C-alpha positions as CSV (number, residue, x, y, z in Angstrom):
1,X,29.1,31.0,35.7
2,X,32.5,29.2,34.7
3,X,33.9,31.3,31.5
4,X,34.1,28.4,29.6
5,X,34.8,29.7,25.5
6,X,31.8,30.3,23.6
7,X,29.5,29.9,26.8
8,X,26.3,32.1,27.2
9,X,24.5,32.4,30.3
10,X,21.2,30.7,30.8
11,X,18.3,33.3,30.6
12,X,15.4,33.4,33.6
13,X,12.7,30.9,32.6
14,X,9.9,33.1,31.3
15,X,6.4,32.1,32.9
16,X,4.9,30.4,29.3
17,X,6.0,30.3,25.6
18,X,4.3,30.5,22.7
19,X,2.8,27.3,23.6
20,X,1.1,28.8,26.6
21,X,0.5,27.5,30.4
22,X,1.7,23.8,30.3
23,X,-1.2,21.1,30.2
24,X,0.5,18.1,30.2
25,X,0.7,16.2,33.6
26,X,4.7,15.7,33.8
27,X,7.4,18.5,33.3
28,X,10.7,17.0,33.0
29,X,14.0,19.0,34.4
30,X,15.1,20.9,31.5
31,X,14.5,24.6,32.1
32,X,11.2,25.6,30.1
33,X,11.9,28.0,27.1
34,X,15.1,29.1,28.1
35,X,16.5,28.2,24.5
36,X,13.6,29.9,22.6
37,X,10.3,30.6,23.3
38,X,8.5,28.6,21.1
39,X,10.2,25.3,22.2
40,X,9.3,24.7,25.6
41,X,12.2,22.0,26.2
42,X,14.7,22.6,23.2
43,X,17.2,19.3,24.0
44,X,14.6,17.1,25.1
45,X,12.7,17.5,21.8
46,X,16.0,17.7,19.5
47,X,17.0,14.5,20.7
48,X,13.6,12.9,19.2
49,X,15.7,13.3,16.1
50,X,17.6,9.6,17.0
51,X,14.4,8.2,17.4
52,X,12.5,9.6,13.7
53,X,15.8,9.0,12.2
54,X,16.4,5.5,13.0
55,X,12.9,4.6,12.3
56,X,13.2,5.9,8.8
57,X,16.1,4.0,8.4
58,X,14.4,0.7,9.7
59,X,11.5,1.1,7.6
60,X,13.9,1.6,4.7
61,X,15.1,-1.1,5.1
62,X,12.6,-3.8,6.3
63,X,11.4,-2.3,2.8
64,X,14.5,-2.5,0.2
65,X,15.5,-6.3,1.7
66,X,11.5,-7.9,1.9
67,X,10.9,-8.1,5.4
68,X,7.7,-9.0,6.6
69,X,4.9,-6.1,6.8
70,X,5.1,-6.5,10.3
71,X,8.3,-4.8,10.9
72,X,7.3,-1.9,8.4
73,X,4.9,-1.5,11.1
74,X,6.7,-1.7,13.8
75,X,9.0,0.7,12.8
76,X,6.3,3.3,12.1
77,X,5.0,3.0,15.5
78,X,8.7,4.0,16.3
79,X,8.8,6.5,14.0
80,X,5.7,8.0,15.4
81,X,6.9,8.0,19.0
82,X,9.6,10.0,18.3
83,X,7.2,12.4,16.6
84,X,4.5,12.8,19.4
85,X,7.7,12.6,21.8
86,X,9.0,15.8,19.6
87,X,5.7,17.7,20.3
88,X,5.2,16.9,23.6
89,X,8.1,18.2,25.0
90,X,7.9,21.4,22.6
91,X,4.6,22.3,23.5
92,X,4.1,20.7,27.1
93,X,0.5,20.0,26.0
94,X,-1.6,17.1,26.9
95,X,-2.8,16.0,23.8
96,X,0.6,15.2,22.5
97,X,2.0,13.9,26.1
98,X,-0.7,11.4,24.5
99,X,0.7,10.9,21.2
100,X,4.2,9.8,22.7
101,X,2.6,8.0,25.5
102,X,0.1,5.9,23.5
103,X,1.9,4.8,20.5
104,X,4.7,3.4,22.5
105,X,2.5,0.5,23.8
106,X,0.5,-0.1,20.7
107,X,4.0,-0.2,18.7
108,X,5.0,-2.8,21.2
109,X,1.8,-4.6,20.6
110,X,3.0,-6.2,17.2
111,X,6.1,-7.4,18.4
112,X,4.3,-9.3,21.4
113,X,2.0,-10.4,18.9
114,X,4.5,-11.7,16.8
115,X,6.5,-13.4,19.1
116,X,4.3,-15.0,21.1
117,X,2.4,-16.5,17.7
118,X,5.1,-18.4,16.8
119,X,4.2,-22.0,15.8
120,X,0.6,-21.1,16.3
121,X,-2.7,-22.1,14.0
122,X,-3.9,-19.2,12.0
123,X,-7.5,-19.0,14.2
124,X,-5.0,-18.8,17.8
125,X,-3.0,-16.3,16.1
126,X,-5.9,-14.0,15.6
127,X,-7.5,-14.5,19.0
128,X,-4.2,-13.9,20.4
129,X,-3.7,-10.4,18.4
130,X,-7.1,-9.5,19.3
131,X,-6.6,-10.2,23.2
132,X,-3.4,-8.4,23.0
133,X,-5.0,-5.0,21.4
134,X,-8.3,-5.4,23.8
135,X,-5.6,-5.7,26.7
136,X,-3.8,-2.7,25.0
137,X,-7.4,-0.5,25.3
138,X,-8.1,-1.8,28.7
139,X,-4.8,-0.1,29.6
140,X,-6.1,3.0,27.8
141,X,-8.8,3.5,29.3
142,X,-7.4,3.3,32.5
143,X,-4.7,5.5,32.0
144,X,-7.3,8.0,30.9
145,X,-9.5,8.0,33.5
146,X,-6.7,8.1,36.1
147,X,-3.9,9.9,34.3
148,X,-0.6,8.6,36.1
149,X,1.5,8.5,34.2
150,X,2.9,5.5,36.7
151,X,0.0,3.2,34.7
152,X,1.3,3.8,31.3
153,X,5.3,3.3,32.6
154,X,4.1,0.3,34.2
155,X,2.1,-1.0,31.0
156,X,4.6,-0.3,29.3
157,X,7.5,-2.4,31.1
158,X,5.2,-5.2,31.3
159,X,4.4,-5.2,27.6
160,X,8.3,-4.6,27.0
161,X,9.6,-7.1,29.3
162,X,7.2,-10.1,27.7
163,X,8.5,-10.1,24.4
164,X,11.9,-9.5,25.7
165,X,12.0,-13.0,27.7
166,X,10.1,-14.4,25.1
167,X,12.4,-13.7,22.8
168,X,15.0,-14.9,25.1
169,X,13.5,-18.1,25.3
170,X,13.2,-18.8,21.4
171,X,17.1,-17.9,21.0
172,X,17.9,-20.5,23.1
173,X,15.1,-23.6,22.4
174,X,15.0,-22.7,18.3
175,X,18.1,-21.2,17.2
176,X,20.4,-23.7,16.2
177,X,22.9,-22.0,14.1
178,X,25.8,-20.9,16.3
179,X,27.2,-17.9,14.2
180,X,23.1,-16.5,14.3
181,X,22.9,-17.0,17.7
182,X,25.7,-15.0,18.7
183,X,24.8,-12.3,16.4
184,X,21.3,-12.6,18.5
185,X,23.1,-12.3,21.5
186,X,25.5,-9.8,20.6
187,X,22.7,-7.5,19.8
188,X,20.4,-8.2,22.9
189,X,23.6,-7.1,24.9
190,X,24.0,-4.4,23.3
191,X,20.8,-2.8,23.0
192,X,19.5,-3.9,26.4
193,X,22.8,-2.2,27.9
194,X,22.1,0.9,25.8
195,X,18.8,1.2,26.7
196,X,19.4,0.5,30.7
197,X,21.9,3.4,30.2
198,X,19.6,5.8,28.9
199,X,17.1,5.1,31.7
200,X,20.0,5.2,34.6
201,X,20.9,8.9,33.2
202,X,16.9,9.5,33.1
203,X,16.8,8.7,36.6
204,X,19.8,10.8,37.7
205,X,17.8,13.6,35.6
206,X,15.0,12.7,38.0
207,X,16.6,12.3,41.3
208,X,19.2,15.2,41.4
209,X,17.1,17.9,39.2
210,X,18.0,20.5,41.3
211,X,21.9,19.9,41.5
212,X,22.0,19.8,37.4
213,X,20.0,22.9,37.0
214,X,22.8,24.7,38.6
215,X,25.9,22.2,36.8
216,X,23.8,23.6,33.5
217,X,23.8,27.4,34.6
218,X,27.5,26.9,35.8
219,X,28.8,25.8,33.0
220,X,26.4,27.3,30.7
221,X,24.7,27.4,27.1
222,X,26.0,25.0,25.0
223,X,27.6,22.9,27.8
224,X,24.7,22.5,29.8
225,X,23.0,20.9,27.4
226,X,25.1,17.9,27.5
227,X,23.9,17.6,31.3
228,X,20.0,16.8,30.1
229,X,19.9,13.7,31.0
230,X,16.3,13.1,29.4
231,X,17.2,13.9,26.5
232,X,20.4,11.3,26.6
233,X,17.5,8.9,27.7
234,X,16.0,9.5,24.3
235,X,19.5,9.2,22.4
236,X,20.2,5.6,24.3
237,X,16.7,4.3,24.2
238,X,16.0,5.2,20.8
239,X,19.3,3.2,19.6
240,X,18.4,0.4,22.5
241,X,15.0,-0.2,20.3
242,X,16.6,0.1,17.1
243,X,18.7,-3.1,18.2
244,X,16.2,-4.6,19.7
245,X,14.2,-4.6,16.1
246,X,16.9,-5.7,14.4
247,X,17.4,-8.7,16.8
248,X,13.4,-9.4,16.1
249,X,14.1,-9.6,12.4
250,X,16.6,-11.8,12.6
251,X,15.4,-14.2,14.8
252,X,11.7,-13.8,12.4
253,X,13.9,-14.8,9.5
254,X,15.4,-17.7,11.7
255,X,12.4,-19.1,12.8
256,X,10.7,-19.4,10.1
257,X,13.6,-20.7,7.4
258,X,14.6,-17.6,5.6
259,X,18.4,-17.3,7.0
260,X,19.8,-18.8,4.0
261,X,18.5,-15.5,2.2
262,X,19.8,-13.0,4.7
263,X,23.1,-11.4,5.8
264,X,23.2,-10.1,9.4
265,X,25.6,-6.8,9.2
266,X,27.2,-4.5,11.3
267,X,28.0,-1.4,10.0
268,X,31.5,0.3,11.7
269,X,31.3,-2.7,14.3
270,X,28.4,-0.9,16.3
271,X,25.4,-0.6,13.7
272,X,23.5,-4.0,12.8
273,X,21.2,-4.5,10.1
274,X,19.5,-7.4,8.0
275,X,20.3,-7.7,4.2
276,X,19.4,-9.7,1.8
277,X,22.4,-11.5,0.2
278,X,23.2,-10.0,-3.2
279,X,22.4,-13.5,-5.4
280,X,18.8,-13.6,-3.7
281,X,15.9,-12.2,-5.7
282,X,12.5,-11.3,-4.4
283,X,10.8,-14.8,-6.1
284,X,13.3,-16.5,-3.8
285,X,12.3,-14.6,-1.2
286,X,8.7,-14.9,-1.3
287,X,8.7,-18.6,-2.3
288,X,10.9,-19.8,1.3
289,X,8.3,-16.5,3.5
């Protein structure tokens, strides 16, 4: 081990924790309970922090400004990912590889509901939310029965990648105003490119397991843990989704005539959110939803 200042040596992975023999199909490469014995992967589930914390924040505010219900909902089905995510990888159980698994498509449900209901008739809108959760069950049920995890990645990037091009599609046919446009944009980049960089360090995590094991017991305890690159996957992706809400805000509010009402900010240049202006009361509000 490389005497780096304040390093510890990693300890020889114990056989179980307090959890007991893992259940779940998929271990990911962080050595199990090496950090404490009653977390079985201690970065991996740390970093499901971003994601609860973010969430809170987005519900927060889809709250304090008036945004539709919609997004309050949306951003408890994140907030719940990052919950059964937390569990998961502290216990290595099956039934909460479920509840991180599960809740990530049925979160995406509502925002491939809501953007593929635009301009729609109230009855088309229901069948369509109705086909969308029955396709959402189907995908269940197989995923169940076969338990590859491969099905639920797939479903998932399918689901994912739908209302992204979607989306895409109503920037550039609907969005007229220039300066919301490029805030759109702006935020798509960003948040796609976050996201694609989490799953890049994800796949190096996968790929090369064996050669960061022994970076991580080279360097040792605290520096290794900057070499779990799952738990960087759930840092990036969890900020990736937070933009991506954002964006599907904004373009909501755009869509459907509400802009006038809203500011679109960014925080220290980095961090967007959707405000309502200052002058702008809830009547107002509710009279131009």
């Amino acid at each position: 081990m490389v005497g780096l200042p304040w390093s510890h040596p990693y300890p020889t992975p114990p056989g179980s924790g307090f959890w007991g023999p893992r259940t779940s199909t998929i271990d990911w490469c962080e050595e199990n309970y090496v950090v404490s014995i009653y977390v079985a992967e201690a970065m991996n589930t740390i970093t499901n922090g971003m994601f609860v914390a973010l969430a809170a924040f987005a519900i927060y505010n889809a709250v304090t400004q008036k945004h539709e219900k919609r997004f309050i909902l949306t951003a408890m089905g994140f907030a719940l990912v990052g919950v059964g995510s937390w569990l998961f990888h502290m216990t290595l159980q099956y039934e909460y590889q479920l509840l991180d698994e599960l809740p990530m498509i049925y979160a995406t449900c509502i925002p491939t509901w809501a953007v593929f209901s635009y301009a729609r008739n109230k009855k088309d809108t229901i069948l369509l939310g109705v086909y969308i959760f029955l396709g959402a069950f189907l995908l269940t049920a197989v995923y169940l029965h076969f338990k590859d995890p491969t099905i639920h990645q797939a479903g998932y990037a399918v689901l994912t990648g739908m209302v992204l091009f979607r989306s895409l599609y109503l920037i550039v046919t609907k969005i007229e105003d220039a300066h919301a446009r490029a805030d759109m944009w702006r935020t798509v980049i960003i948040g796609i490119s976050t996201f694609l960089s989490g799953y890049g360090l994800w796949m190096i995590d996968i790929h090369f397991c064996g050669t960061l094991r022994h970076a991580r017991r080279v360097v040792g305890m605290p520096y290794g843990f900057l070499l779990e690159g799952h738990g960087w996957w759930h840092i990036l992706t969890g900020l990736g989704v937070y933009y991506y809400l954002v964006f599907l805000e904004y373009l909501r509010i755009c869509l459907v005539g509400r802009a006038p009402d809203y500011n679109y900010v960014w925080d220290w240049g980095f961090f967007p959110h959707v405000d309502l202006k200052k002058n702008t009361t809830a009547k107002e509000v509710k009279k131009n939803n």
